Short mmCIF file of C-alpha atoms in Angstrom, two decimals:
data_model
loop_
_atom_site.label_atom_id
_atom_site.label_comp_id
_atom_site.label_asym_id
_atom_site.label_seq_id
_atom_site.Cartn_x
_atom_site.Cartn_y
_atom_site.Cartn_z
CA MET A 1 -15.38 -281.32 -158.79
CA GLN A 2 -18.68 -282.00 -159.89
CA GLY A 3 -22.18 -280.65 -158.52
CA LYS A 4 -19.64 -277.21 -157.22
CA THR A 5 -21.62 -274.03 -157.58
CA THR A 6 -19.35 -271.81 -158.52
CA LEU A 7 -20.58 -268.02 -158.21
CA ASN A 8 -19.95 -266.16 -161.11
CA HIS A 9 -17.64 -262.97 -161.50
CA ASN A 10 -21.00 -260.30 -160.41
CA ALA A 11 -21.70 -262.09 -157.58
CA LYS A 12 -18.87 -262.85 -156.19
CA ARG A 13 -18.36 -258.70 -156.77
CA SER A 14 -21.49 -258.07 -155.68
CA ILE A 15 -21.37 -260.01 -152.20
CA ILE A 16 -17.64 -258.37 -151.66
CA LYS A 17 -18.81 -254.88 -152.12
CA GLY A 18 -22.40 -255.41 -149.80
CA PHE A 19 -20.34 -257.14 -147.11
CA VAL A 20 -17.49 -254.18 -147.22
CA ILE A 21 -20.62 -251.39 -147.42
CA GLY A 22 -22.32 -253.25 -143.84
CA ILE A 23 -19.22 -253.54 -142.03
CA LEU A 24 -18.46 -250.11 -143.10
CA THR A 25 -22.33 -248.92 -142.17
CA ILE A 26 -21.74 -250.46 -138.58
CA ILE A 27 -17.85 -249.14 -138.30
CA ILE A 28 -18.93 -245.53 -138.82
CA TYR A 29 -21.84 -245.59 -136.34
CA LEU A 30 -19.57 -247.30 -133.53
CA LEU A 31 -16.95 -244.20 -134.69
CA VAL A 32 -20.30 -241.93 -134.26
CA VAL A 33 -20.74 -243.35 -130.57
CA VAL A 34 -16.81 -243.14 -129.58
CA PHE A 35 -16.55 -239.18 -130.23
CA THR A 36 -19.88 -238.39 -129.01
CA THR A 37 -18.84 -240.68 -125.42
CA PRO A 38 -15.19 -239.21 -124.54
CA ASN A 39 -16.45 -240.09 -120.85
CA LEU A 40 -15.94 -243.41 -121.53
CA THR A 41 -13.34 -245.65 -123.21
CA GLY A 42 -13.85 -246.41 -126.87
CA ILE A 43 -14.66 -250.34 -125.48
CA ASP A 44 -17.12 -249.50 -123.17
CA ALA A 45 -18.52 -246.94 -125.94
CA ILE A 46 -19.09 -249.67 -128.37
CA ASN A 47 -20.06 -252.39 -125.58
CA ALA A 48 -22.95 -249.84 -123.98
CA ALA A 49 -24.15 -249.08 -127.75
CA PHE A 50 -24.50 -252.83 -128.68
CA ARG A 51 -26.34 -253.15 -125.33
CA VAL A 52 -28.80 -250.51 -126.28
CA ASN A 53 -28.94 -250.90 -129.80
CA SER A 54 -27.65 -254.15 -131.01
CA ILE A 55 -30.77 -254.40 -133.15
CA ILE A 56 -30.48 -251.15 -134.93
CA ILE A 57 -26.61 -251.54 -135.66
CA ILE A 58 -26.88 -255.20 -136.93
CA GLY A 59 -29.66 -254.16 -138.60
CA LEU A 60 -28.29 -251.26 -140.50
CA GLY A 61 -25.07 -253.35 -141.21
CA ILE A 62 -27.03 -255.83 -142.85
CA GLY A 63 -30.18 -253.89 -144.53
CA ILE A 64 -27.40 -251.70 -146.30
CA GLY A 65 -25.14 -254.23 -147.41
CA ALA A 66 -27.67 -255.86 -148.88
CA GLN A 67 -29.15 -253.00 -150.90
CA MET A 68 -25.34 -252.55 -152.10
CA PHE A 69 -25.03 -256.15 -153.12
CA ILE A 70 -28.54 -255.52 -154.97
CA SER A 71 -27.43 -252.66 -156.71
CA THR A 72 -24.19 -253.66 -157.77
CA TYR A 73 -25.54 -257.37 -159.06
CA SER A 74 -28.35 -255.57 -161.04
CA LYS A 75 -25.79 -253.00 -162.18
CA GLY A 76 -23.00 -255.81 -163.62
CA LEU A 77 -26.08 -257.35 -165.06
CA GLY A 78 -26.39 -254.14 -167.19
CA CYS A 79 -30.25 -253.86 -166.50
CA SER A 80 -31.27 -250.91 -164.59
CA ILE A 81 -33.69 -250.92 -162.01
CA ASN A 82 -36.26 -248.46 -162.20
CA ASN A 83 -35.79 -245.55 -159.61
CA ARG A 84 -32.29 -247.77 -158.54
CA LYS A 85 -30.69 -244.36 -157.43
CA GLY A 86 -33.89 -243.50 -155.28
CA ILE A 87 -34.09 -246.70 -153.75
CA LEU A 88 -30.17 -245.99 -152.49
CA SER A 89 -30.69 -242.70 -151.45
CA GLY A 90 -33.99 -243.42 -149.70
CA GLY A 91 -32.47 -246.49 -147.91
CA THR A 92 -29.20 -244.11 -147.21
CA GLY A 93 -31.64 -241.12 -146.10
CA SER A 94 -33.50 -243.84 -143.68
CA THR A 95 -30.41 -245.03 -142.37
CA ALA A 96 -29.26 -241.54 -141.19
CA LEU A 97 -32.60 -241.23 -139.82
CA SER A 98 -32.35 -244.64 -137.98
CA SER A 99 -29.03 -244.28 -136.67
CA PHE A 100 -29.68 -240.74 -135.76
CA PHE A 101 -32.73 -241.55 -133.53
CA SER A 102 -30.92 -244.35 -131.76
CA PHE A 103 -28.49 -242.17 -130.63
CA PHE A 104 -30.98 -240.99 -128.58
CA SER A 105 -30.67 -243.55 -126.54
CA LEU A 106 -27.20 -242.76 -125.63
CA VAL A 107 -28.03 -240.06 -123.46
CA PRO A 108 -27.49 -241.94 -120.57
CA LEU A 109 -23.96 -243.21 -121.11
CA GLY A 110 -23.12 -239.30 -119.26
CA CYS A 111 -24.27 -236.40 -117.75
CA CYS A 112 -24.46 -233.37 -119.78
CA GLY A 113 -22.75 -235.77 -122.68
CA SER A 114 -22.95 -235.19 -126.21
CA TRP A 115 -26.55 -236.22 -126.91
CA LEU A 116 -28.21 -234.68 -124.48
CA LEU A 117 -26.53 -231.46 -126.22
CA ILE A 118 -27.49 -232.53 -129.44
CA LEU A 119 -31.13 -233.07 -127.84
CA SER A 120 -31.31 -229.54 -126.91
CA PHE A 121 -31.09 -227.66 -130.36
CA LEU A 122 -33.78 -229.79 -131.82
CA PRO A 123 -36.50 -227.58 -130.74
CA SER A 124 -34.33 -224.74 -133.11
CA ILE A 125 -35.23 -226.73 -135.47
CA PHE A 126 -38.02 -228.73 -135.38
CA GLY A 127 -40.01 -226.79 -132.67
CA SER A 128 -40.75 -227.98 -129.37
CA THR A 129 -43.83 -229.94 -129.48
CA VAL A 130 -42.27 -231.77 -132.60
CA SER A 131 -38.82 -232.39 -130.61
CA VAL A 132 -40.62 -233.55 -127.13
CA ILE A 133 -42.42 -236.11 -129.91
CA LEU A 134 -39.56 -237.08 -131.43
CA ILE A 135 -37.76 -237.82 -127.89
CA GLU A 136 -40.21 -239.42 -126.73
CA TYR A 137 -40.66 -241.37 -129.33
CA SER A 138 -36.92 -242.01 -130.42
CA LYS A 139 -37.11 -245.67 -130.29
CA THR A 140 -39.68 -246.28 -132.10
CA LEU A 141 -38.57 -243.89 -134.60
CA SER A 142 -35.41 -245.57 -135.17
CA TYR A 143 -37.20 -248.99 -135.58
CA VAL A 144 -39.29 -247.50 -138.45
CA GLY A 145 -36.29 -245.75 -139.93
CA LEU A 146 -34.61 -249.78 -139.69
CA ALA A 147 -38.08 -251.38 -141.26
CA ILE A 148 -37.84 -248.60 -144.26
CA VAL A 149 -34.28 -249.41 -144.73
CA PHE A 150 -35.36 -253.17 -145.38
CA SER A 151 -38.95 -252.05 -147.18
CA PHE A 152 -36.34 -250.49 -149.69
CA THR A 153 -34.09 -253.39 -150.00
CA SER A 154 -36.91 -255.69 -150.60
CA LEU A 155 -38.53 -253.43 -152.90
CA SER A 156 -34.99 -253.70 -154.63
CA ALA A 157 -34.87 -257.62 -154.43
CA TYR A 158 -38.42 -257.92 -155.58
CA LYS A 159 -37.87 -255.71 -158.76
CA LEU A 160 -34.47 -257.42 -159.41
CA HIS A 161 -36.13 -261.17 -158.90
CA LYS A 162 -38.56 -260.11 -161.52
CA ARG A 163 -35.61 -258.65 -163.95
CA LEU A 164 -34.16 -261.88 -163.39
CA GLN A 165 -37.03 -264.05 -164.12
CA GLU A 166 -37.50 -261.43 -167.08
CA GLU A 167 -34.49 -262.53 -168.56
CA LYS A 168 -34.85 -266.14 -168.23
CA GLN A 169 -38.40 -266.07 -169.93
CA LEU A 170 -36.33 -263.99 -172.64
CA SER A 171 -33.56 -266.61 -173.15
CA GLU A 172 -35.96 -269.77 -172.56
CA GLN A 173 -37.98 -267.90 -175.58
CA ALA A 174 -35.29 -267.46 -177.21
CA LYS A 175 -33.68 -271.20 -176.79
CA THR A 176 -37.32 -272.36 -177.88
CA ASP A 177 -36.95 -270.26 -181.27
CA SER A 178 -33.76 -271.51 -182.29
CA GLN A 179 -34.74 -274.48 -181.75
CA ILE A 180 -37.68 -274.61 -183.94
CA LYS A 181 -35.45 -273.02 -186.53
CA GLU A 182 -33.29 -275.85 -186.38
CA ILE A 183 -36.61 -278.57 -187.21
CA MET B 1 -16.18 -268.87 -151.80
CA ASN B 2 -13.02 -269.29 -150.78
CA LYS B 3 -12.23 -265.63 -152.05
CA ILE B 4 -14.92 -264.54 -149.71
CA ILE B 5 -13.84 -266.01 -146.80
CA LYS B 6 -10.90 -264.54 -147.07
CA ILE B 7 -12.43 -260.92 -147.94
CA GLY B 8 -14.63 -261.65 -144.81
CA ILE B 9 -11.96 -262.49 -142.35
CA ILE B 10 -9.72 -259.53 -143.39
CA SER B 11 -12.92 -257.24 -143.17
CA THR B 12 -13.28 -258.56 -139.79
CA VAL B 13 -9.37 -257.90 -139.05
CA PHE B 14 -10.00 -254.27 -140.31
CA VAL B 15 -13.23 -254.19 -137.95
CA PHE B 16 -11.31 -255.10 -135.09
CA LEU B 17 -8.35 -253.35 -135.27
CA ALA B 18 -10.54 -250.34 -136.44
CA ILE B 19 -11.98 -250.45 -133.00
CA VAL B 20 -8.87 -251.17 -131.27
CA THR B 21 -7.20 -247.88 -132.84
CA VAL B 22 -9.98 -245.66 -132.28
CA SER B 23 -10.00 -246.86 -128.51
CA MET B 24 -6.62 -246.54 -128.29
CA PHE B 25 -7.33 -242.54 -129.58
CA ASN B 26 -9.85 -242.15 -127.28
CA GLU B 27 -7.78 -243.28 -124.49
CA GLN B 28 -5.08 -241.14 -125.42
CA ARG B 29 -7.29 -238.41 -125.75
CA MET B 30 -8.76 -238.96 -123.04
CA ASN B 31 -5.45 -239.72 -120.92
CA LYS B 32 -4.35 -236.01 -122.13
CA LEU B 33 -7.92 -234.45 -120.60
CA TYR B 34 -6.65 -236.20 -117.08
CA SER B 35 -2.67 -235.14 -117.58
CA GLU B 36 -3.49 -231.36 -118.10
CA PRO B 37 -4.53 -229.14 -115.26
CA THR B 38 -8.07 -227.61 -116.11
CA GLN B 39 -7.52 -224.94 -113.99
CA ASP B 40 -4.96 -221.86 -114.29
CA ASN B 41 -3.75 -222.70 -110.59
CA GLY B 42 -3.96 -226.54 -111.19
CA GLU B 43 -4.87 -227.33 -107.31
CA SER B 44 -7.04 -230.44 -106.95
CA ILE B 45 -7.69 -232.69 -103.98
CA VAL B 46 -9.02 -235.37 -106.31
CA PRO B 47 -6.72 -237.25 -108.99
CA LEU B 48 -7.28 -235.23 -112.13
CA ASN B 49 -7.02 -238.13 -114.22
CA GLN B 50 -10.86 -239.38 -112.92
CA ILE B 51 -12.38 -235.59 -113.63
CA VAL B 52 -13.86 -236.82 -117.45
CA SER B 53 -15.03 -234.65 -120.22
CA GLY B 54 -18.74 -235.97 -120.88
CA GLY B 55 -18.52 -233.88 -124.05
CA PRO B 56 -19.91 -230.65 -124.55
CA PRO B 57 -18.17 -227.68 -123.48
CA PRO B 58 -18.04 -225.33 -120.27
CA ASP B 59 -22.18 -223.88 -120.14
CA GLY B 60 -22.96 -226.46 -123.35
CA ILE B 61 -25.68 -227.30 -121.35
CA PRO B 62 -26.70 -224.10 -119.89
CA SER B 63 -27.75 -223.05 -116.36
CA ILE B 64 -30.81 -221.16 -115.61
CA ASP B 65 -29.18 -217.89 -113.94
CA SER B 66 -32.19 -215.30 -114.16
CA PRO B 67 -35.01 -217.92 -113.24
CA LYS B 68 -39.02 -216.49 -113.71
CA PHE B 69 -41.51 -218.10 -111.38
CA ILE B 70 -45.49 -218.82 -112.09
CA THR B 71 -48.06 -220.05 -109.24
CA ALA B 72 -48.84 -223.23 -108.63
CA ASP B 73 -52.18 -222.72 -110.78
CA GLN B 74 -50.38 -221.47 -113.64
CA ALA B 75 -47.78 -224.54 -113.50
CA GLU B 76 -50.72 -226.81 -114.05
CA GLY B 77 -50.66 -226.28 -117.39
CA PHE B 78 -47.60 -228.13 -117.66
CA MET B 79 -46.99 -229.91 -114.78
CA SER B 80 -49.03 -233.50 -114.73
CA ASN B 81 -49.64 -235.38 -111.20
CA ASN B 82 -46.44 -237.69 -111.27
CA ASP B 83 -44.00 -235.19 -112.41
CA LEU B 84 -41.10 -234.53 -109.71
CA ILE B 85 -40.51 -231.39 -108.58
CA LEU B 86 -37.46 -230.08 -106.32
CA GLY B 87 -38.72 -227.60 -103.70
CA VAL B 88 -37.26 -225.57 -100.98
CA ASN B 89 -38.41 -223.07 -98.33
CA ILE B 90 -35.96 -220.61 -97.12
CA ASN B 91 -37.60 -218.13 -94.41
CA GLY B 92 -41.10 -218.68 -95.93
CA ASP B 93 -40.01 -218.24 -99.57
CA ILE B 94 -40.92 -221.49 -100.96
CA LYS B 95 -40.00 -222.45 -104.72
CA GLY B 96 -40.25 -225.21 -106.79
CA TYR B 97 -37.98 -226.52 -109.55
CA PRO B 98 -39.27 -229.12 -111.77
CA LEU B 99 -37.28 -231.55 -112.31
CA GLN B 100 -38.37 -231.72 -116.15
CA ILE B 101 -36.87 -228.60 -116.67
CA LEU B 102 -33.76 -229.05 -114.48
CA VAL B 103 -33.10 -231.96 -116.81
CA TRP B 104 -31.97 -229.58 -119.07
CA HIS B 105 -30.24 -227.43 -117.33
CA GLU B 106 -29.40 -229.15 -114.20
CA ILE B 107 -28.09 -225.89 -112.09
CA VAL B 108 -30.57 -222.79 -111.15
CA ASN B 109 -29.02 -220.09 -109.89
CA ASP B 110 -31.17 -218.07 -107.88
CA ASN B 111 -31.72 -215.98 -104.36
CA VAL B 112 -34.80 -217.56 -102.21
CA GLY B 113 -35.21 -216.11 -98.85
CA GLY B 114 -32.94 -213.75 -99.12
CA THR B 115 -29.88 -216.74 -99.93
CA PRO B 116 -28.24 -217.09 -102.95
CA ILE B 117 -28.68 -220.60 -103.76
CA ALA B 118 -28.09 -222.88 -106.23
CA VAL B 119 -30.10 -225.79 -107.16
CA THR B 120 -28.59 -228.56 -108.91
CA TYR B 121 -29.92 -232.25 -110.54
CA CYS B 122 -27.37 -234.39 -111.80
CA PRO B 123 -30.18 -237.06 -113.72
CA LEU B 124 -27.68 -239.65 -114.40
CA CYS B 125 -27.07 -240.11 -110.42
CA PHE B 126 -30.36 -238.77 -109.27
CA THR B 127 -28.71 -236.70 -106.87
CA ASN B 128 -30.13 -233.56 -106.32
CA GLN B 129 -28.77 -230.94 -103.98
CA ILE B 130 -29.46 -227.31 -102.95
CA PHE B 131 -26.32 -225.30 -102.09
CA ASN B 132 -25.51 -222.22 -100.34
CA ARG B 133 -24.43 -220.24 -103.24
CA THR B 134 -21.85 -217.93 -100.74
CA VAL B 135 -18.09 -219.25 -100.23
CA GLY B 136 -16.02 -217.38 -97.63
CA GLY B 137 -18.38 -214.13 -98.04
CA GLU B 138 -18.26 -214.26 -102.04
CA ILE B 139 -21.34 -215.27 -103.65
CA LEU B 140 -20.63 -217.65 -106.62
CA GLU B 141 -22.56 -217.97 -109.73
CA PHE B 142 -22.41 -221.60 -110.83
CA GLY B 143 -22.50 -223.02 -114.57
CA THR B 144 -21.97 -226.68 -115.61
CA SER B 145 -18.14 -227.74 -116.93
CA GLY B 146 -19.61 -230.66 -119.19
CA LYS B 147 -16.94 -232.72 -116.87
CA LEU B 148 -17.84 -235.89 -114.70
CA TYR B 149 -16.11 -237.00 -111.84
CA ASN B 150 -17.62 -240.42 -110.29
CA SER B 151 -20.15 -239.60 -113.24
CA ASN B 152 -21.37 -237.11 -111.04
CA LEU B 153 -22.20 -233.66 -112.33
CA VAL B 154 -19.22 -231.29 -112.05
CA MET B 155 -19.90 -228.08 -112.14
CA TYR B 156 -17.43 -224.59 -111.81
CA ASP B 157 -17.95 -221.11 -110.53
CA ARG B 158 -17.98 -218.55 -113.30
CA ASN B 159 -16.03 -216.42 -110.31
CA SER B 160 -12.81 -218.07 -110.31
CA ASN B 161 -13.13 -221.41 -112.80
CA SER B 162 -12.50 -223.55 -109.73
CA LEU B 163 -14.34 -226.81 -110.59
CA TRP B 164 -17.46 -227.78 -107.88
CA SER B 165 -18.25 -231.72 -107.36
CA GLN B 166 -22.08 -232.03 -106.80
CA ALA B 167 -22.01 -235.10 -104.55
CA MET B 168 -18.91 -234.12 -102.53
CA ALA B 169 -20.58 -230.49 -102.13
CA GLN B 170 -17.19 -229.70 -102.33
CA SER B 171 -14.81 -227.39 -104.82
CA ILE B 172 -12.14 -230.32 -106.50
CA VAL B 173 -10.18 -228.04 -108.47
CA GLY B 174 -9.15 -225.11 -108.65
CA LYS B 175 -8.74 -221.14 -106.02
CA PHE B 176 -11.24 -222.77 -103.98
CA ALA B 177 -10.03 -227.15 -103.91
CA GLY B 178 -11.61 -228.10 -100.88
CA ALA B 179 -13.72 -225.00 -99.69
CA ASN B 180 -17.41 -226.43 -98.84
CA LEU B 181 -20.47 -225.47 -100.07
CA ASP B 182 -23.56 -225.13 -97.17
CA ARG B 183 -26.24 -227.58 -98.55
CA ILE B 184 -29.82 -226.59 -97.79
CA PRO B 185 -32.43 -229.00 -97.11
CA PHE B 186 -35.12 -229.44 -99.70
CA ASP B 187 -37.79 -231.29 -100.80
CA LEU B 188 -38.39 -233.97 -103.45
CA ALA B 189 -41.88 -234.49 -104.42
CA TYR B 190 -44.48 -235.66 -106.99
CA TRP B 191 -46.79 -232.37 -108.05
CA LYS B 192 -49.96 -233.68 -107.07
CA ASP B 193 -48.43 -233.38 -103.44
CA TRP B 194 -46.37 -230.44 -103.62
CA LYS B 195 -49.17 -228.15 -104.63
CA ASN B 196 -51.49 -229.89 -101.97
CA LEU B 197 -48.91 -229.14 -99.40
CA TYR B 198 -47.52 -225.52 -100.93
CA PRO B 199 -50.35 -224.04 -102.96
CA ASN B 200 -48.91 -220.52 -102.75
CA SER B 201 -45.47 -221.80 -103.80
CA LYS B 202 -43.75 -219.90 -106.95
CA ILE B 203 -42.83 -222.62 -109.40
CA LEU B 204 -39.65 -222.23 -112.18
CA SER B 205 -41.64 -221.08 -115.21
CA LYS B 206 -40.41 -222.96 -118.66
CA ASP B 207 -39.81 -219.21 -119.70
CA THR B 208 -35.98 -219.91 -119.47
CA GLY B 209 -34.63 -218.14 -121.84
CA ASN B 210 -33.81 -221.20 -123.30
CA ILE B 211 -35.87 -223.39 -126.37
CA ARG B 212 -35.95 -226.67 -125.24
CA PRO B 213 -38.05 -229.59 -125.40
CA TYR B 214 -39.48 -229.38 -121.64
CA GLY B 215 -41.46 -232.25 -120.88
CA ALA B 216 -39.41 -234.87 -122.71
CA ASP B 217 -37.18 -236.63 -120.50
CA PRO B 218 -33.65 -237.65 -122.76
CA TYR B 219 -32.88 -240.26 -120.28
CA GLY B 220 -36.13 -242.22 -120.93
CA ASP B 221 -36.47 -245.09 -119.11
CA TYR B 222 -32.82 -244.85 -117.49
CA TYR B 223 -34.08 -244.10 -114.06
CA THR B 224 -36.46 -247.28 -113.78
CA ASN B 225 -34.33 -249.80 -115.67
CA SER B 226 -32.01 -251.58 -113.61
CA ASP B 227 -29.48 -251.44 -116.58
CA ILE B 228 -26.14 -249.08 -116.08
CA LEU B 229 -24.51 -248.35 -119.47
CA PHE B 230 -20.94 -246.83 -117.94
CA PRO B 231 -17.85 -248.34 -115.44
CA ILE B 232 -18.50 -247.56 -112.06
CA PRO B 233 -15.88 -247.47 -109.15
CA ASN B 234 -17.17 -249.57 -106.24
CA LYS B 235 -19.38 -251.29 -107.18
CA ASP B 236 -21.12 -252.40 -103.76
CA ASP B 237 -23.85 -255.59 -104.01
CA ARG B 238 -25.73 -254.52 -100.48
CA LEU B 239 -27.99 -252.71 -102.49
CA GLY B 240 -29.49 -252.73 -105.98
CA LEU B 241 -27.22 -250.10 -108.56
CA LYS B 242 -30.73 -247.80 -108.90
CA GLU B 243 -31.86 -247.65 -105.31
CA ILE B 244 -32.78 -244.73 -104.45
CA ILE B 245 -31.33 -243.95 -101.01
CA ILE B 246 -30.84 -241.05 -98.36
CA GLY B 247 -27.27 -240.60 -97.79
CA VAL B 248 -25.88 -239.17 -94.32
CA GLU B 249 -23.03 -238.13 -93.04
CA ALA B 250 -22.09 -237.54 -89.68
CA SER B 251 -18.37 -236.51 -88.84
CA GLY B 252 -16.48 -238.50 -91.31
CA ASP B 253 -19.51 -241.62 -90.79
CA TYR B 254 -21.75 -242.54 -93.78
CA LYS B 255 -25.18 -244.18 -93.74
CA ALA B 256 -27.31 -244.93 -96.41
CA TYR B 257 -31.19 -245.28 -95.80
CA LYS B 258 -33.09 -246.88 -98.58
CA LEU B 259 -36.29 -244.45 -99.51
CA LYS B 260 -38.72 -247.36 -99.42
CA ASP B 261 -37.89 -248.32 -96.33
CA ILE B 262 -38.07 -244.51 -94.92
CA GLU B 263 -41.30 -244.63 -97.19
CA ASP B 264 -42.64 -247.89 -95.26
CA PHE B 265 -41.49 -247.30 -91.98
CA ARG B 266 -42.76 -243.81 -91.83
CA VAL B 267 -40.04 -242.40 -89.15
CA ILE B 268 -36.26 -243.87 -88.64
CA ASN B 269 -34.80 -242.68 -85.18
CA ASP B 270 -31.38 -243.70 -85.72
CA LYS B 271 -27.76 -242.35 -84.62
CA ILE B 272 -24.92 -242.18 -86.60
CA ASN B 273 -21.33 -241.66 -84.77
CA ASP B 274 -23.40 -240.39 -81.59
CA LYS B 275 -25.51 -238.35 -83.43
CA SER B 276 -29.31 -238.28 -83.03
CA ILE B 277 -31.29 -238.33 -86.28
CA THR B 278 -34.98 -238.77 -87.29
CA ILE B 279 -36.22 -239.44 -90.68
CA TRP B 280 -39.84 -238.88 -91.87
CA SER B 281 -41.69 -239.69 -94.62
CA ALA B 282 -45.44 -238.64 -95.17
CA PHE B 283 -45.43 -238.88 -98.90
CA PRO B 284 -43.44 -240.86 -101.72
CA PHE B 285 -40.17 -239.39 -102.35
CA MET B 286 -40.52 -236.76 -99.93
CA VAL B 287 -38.53 -237.22 -96.93
CA LYS B 288 -37.42 -234.71 -94.26
CA MET B 289 -34.78 -235.37 -91.73
CA PHE B 290 -34.28 -233.34 -88.66
CA ASN B 291 -32.30 -232.89 -85.01
CA PRO B 292 -34.29 -234.60 -82.52
CA ASN B 293 -32.59 -232.71 -79.75
CA VAL B 294 -35.03 -230.25 -77.69
CA ASP B 295 -34.77 -228.38 -74.88
CA ALA B 296 -31.58 -230.87 -73.81
CA GLN B 297 -33.69 -234.10 -74.31
CA THR B 298 -33.63 -236.22 -77.46
CA LEU B 299 -36.65 -236.91 -78.78
CA THR B 300 -38.34 -240.43 -80.87
CA PHE B 301 -40.92 -240.50 -82.73
CA ARG B 302 -43.43 -242.31 -84.38
CA TYR B 303 -46.38 -241.69 -86.73
CA ASP B 304 -49.89 -242.16 -86.08
CA ASP B 305 -51.99 -242.86 -88.59
CA GLU B 306 -55.46 -241.78 -87.18
CA LYS B 307 -53.95 -238.57 -86.15
CA LYS B 308 -51.34 -238.22 -89.51
CA ALA B 309 -49.19 -236.40 -87.41
CA PHE B 310 -46.06 -237.92 -86.16
CA ILE B 311 -45.66 -238.06 -82.68
CA ASP B 312 -42.63 -237.88 -79.77
CA ASN B 313 -42.84 -241.06 -77.86
CA GLN B 314 -41.39 -238.64 -74.64
CA THR B 315 -44.06 -236.26 -74.03
CA GLY B 316 -46.59 -237.44 -76.48
CA SER B 317 -46.60 -234.03 -78.22
CA GLU B 318 -47.85 -233.51 -82.17
CA TRP B 319 -45.65 -232.54 -84.61
CA ASN B 320 -46.26 -231.51 -88.25
CA PHE B 321 -44.26 -232.53 -91.08
CA ASP B 322 -42.35 -229.58 -91.12
CA GLY B 323 -41.21 -230.48 -87.59
CA LYS B 324 -43.26 -228.20 -85.88
CA SER B 325 -44.76 -229.26 -82.94
CA ILE B 326 -48.68 -228.46 -83.25
CA ASN B 327 -50.06 -230.08 -79.92
CA GLY B 328 -48.90 -230.97 -76.34
CA THR B 329 -46.35 -229.97 -73.97
CA LEU B 330 -43.88 -229.34 -77.01
CA SER B 331 -46.26 -227.40 -78.90
CA GLY B 332 -44.36 -224.52 -80.32
CA ASN B 333 -41.17 -225.92 -80.49
CA THR B 334 -39.68 -226.22 -84.27
CA LEU B 335 -36.93 -229.12 -84.78
CA SER B 336 -34.25 -228.05 -87.37
CA ARG B 337 -33.73 -229.87 -90.19
CA LEU B 338 -30.79 -231.42 -91.44
CA PRO B 339 -29.18 -231.88 -94.86
CA PHE B 340 -28.75 -235.03 -96.81
CA ASP B 341 -27.95 -236.50 -100.13
CA GLU B 342 -30.52 -238.39 -102.06
CA GLY B 343 -29.60 -240.49 -105.22
CA PHE B 344 -28.86 -244.07 -106.49
CA TRP B 345 -26.93 -246.67 -104.32
CA PHE B 346 -23.98 -246.51 -107.49
CA GLU B 347 -23.48 -242.92 -106.66
CA TRP B 348 -23.43 -242.82 -103.10
CA VAL B 349 -21.32 -246.14 -102.81
CA ALA B 350 -18.99 -244.58 -104.97
CA PHE B 351 -18.05 -241.78 -103.17
CA HIS B 352 -18.20 -243.16 -99.61
CA PRO B 353 -17.70 -246.92 -100.45
CA GLU B 354 -17.05 -247.24 -96.23
CA THR B 355 -20.81 -246.31 -95.75
CA ASP B 356 -23.14 -248.39 -93.30
CA VAL B 357 -25.92 -249.32 -94.78
CA TYR B 358 -29.30 -249.06 -92.44
CA SER B 359 -31.23 -252.31 -91.35
CA GLN B 360 -33.73 -252.59 -88.37
#
């Protein structure tokens, strides 16, 4: 059994939480697709969603899952990464935006569909000119949203890494100090 | 790690179960939709379970009922050369309906040259159709029902709530079930060609009474990519799914002509069920079909590149693209235009699986 790497409780808990949240993100996305595409069977709607937006769907699952893992892990360490809440909410906001824009590409799933109706309301909120831009560049915007999710995740990962290194340095320093004391 | 693997397996099973449950729920919801008579008297000429909801309620996608028009010069402000426009000429009253506006409304209830018409567009099937709104002496007003039949637009009339299939030009459910709409010949053209041919035409204004992001096409590259995201009935490999075809019906026989063939040949003289037709193209997308019978003789035509005119092989008379003889022994005669269907192949063959395909 020697050499086998075991994960501590905090790491296990964080992985599980990250995994579940990642899966939940994907499920929620797919549920939205299924409910807004009643002209297709659920399986057909999900197939279509994956054919059109597989990168976004999987990417969001991984991004949000990783963010949750980092957040839970750092919380378990008893350390608070600065602006952890901000990072999480920023990531969630980007996820929502990325999902929203990626849903635009579901319009061709059915004539007179739900997403055509939803897009119809955009000018009332953003004005016609901005709405035209949002629709024309929806695919790009959904990828930008995904990139923001990963940016927040990377930022959190970097901060966690930095924090862990600091802790390691502190513990090594403490070890050295105690050795000196012993001498 | 064993625990994580277990959690992974459980999560995967959970996802699968969630998908299956949602699918079943959706199936049930659809079955319920199918089995419920959608209209008061429930009469239908197609299986009700094949009329499915697209999501929005009736009129969720609003038709234009009081259209306003501007001049072609004014329309230059928002039309680009390669924008498509659907045009109609009735008794010299010429009107154009930009697809960039139609894509957000799908139906325009209008009067052209004294005829009440419905201009309809189903983006998913790329089917354009203009109908006479008078049925049995009653003038109907159409709206979008929010339903689809064979992935094609289903309209409803506000007079009786009957459902009408755009592709079939026929009522499929309700009081009018089985009644037909008269198709009116139309032109689909690039704006650059339309404005040169009909500079005095009236163009549908963006002032529709609804605020919409006109100019943005929510269907993106759907028209040009080869992908279809929804299941289609009667899939037929004789042509590409999104090949644009001109579909012609004659006494129960159906024939599809590739738009590209018509554009390449300029003229196709053909017979369907012993009925002679001649199909012309002078500009991209713009196709006109005529009855070639004049003075008890059936004419065949060819296109003369030098004269830029259509010439009949029997008398050598010249004809313009409107089907009017402008030179020769038949000068002054006008061919009568015939309506046709225009749209993607997958839609035509879904409705007419027994169709022939033209080949020279």
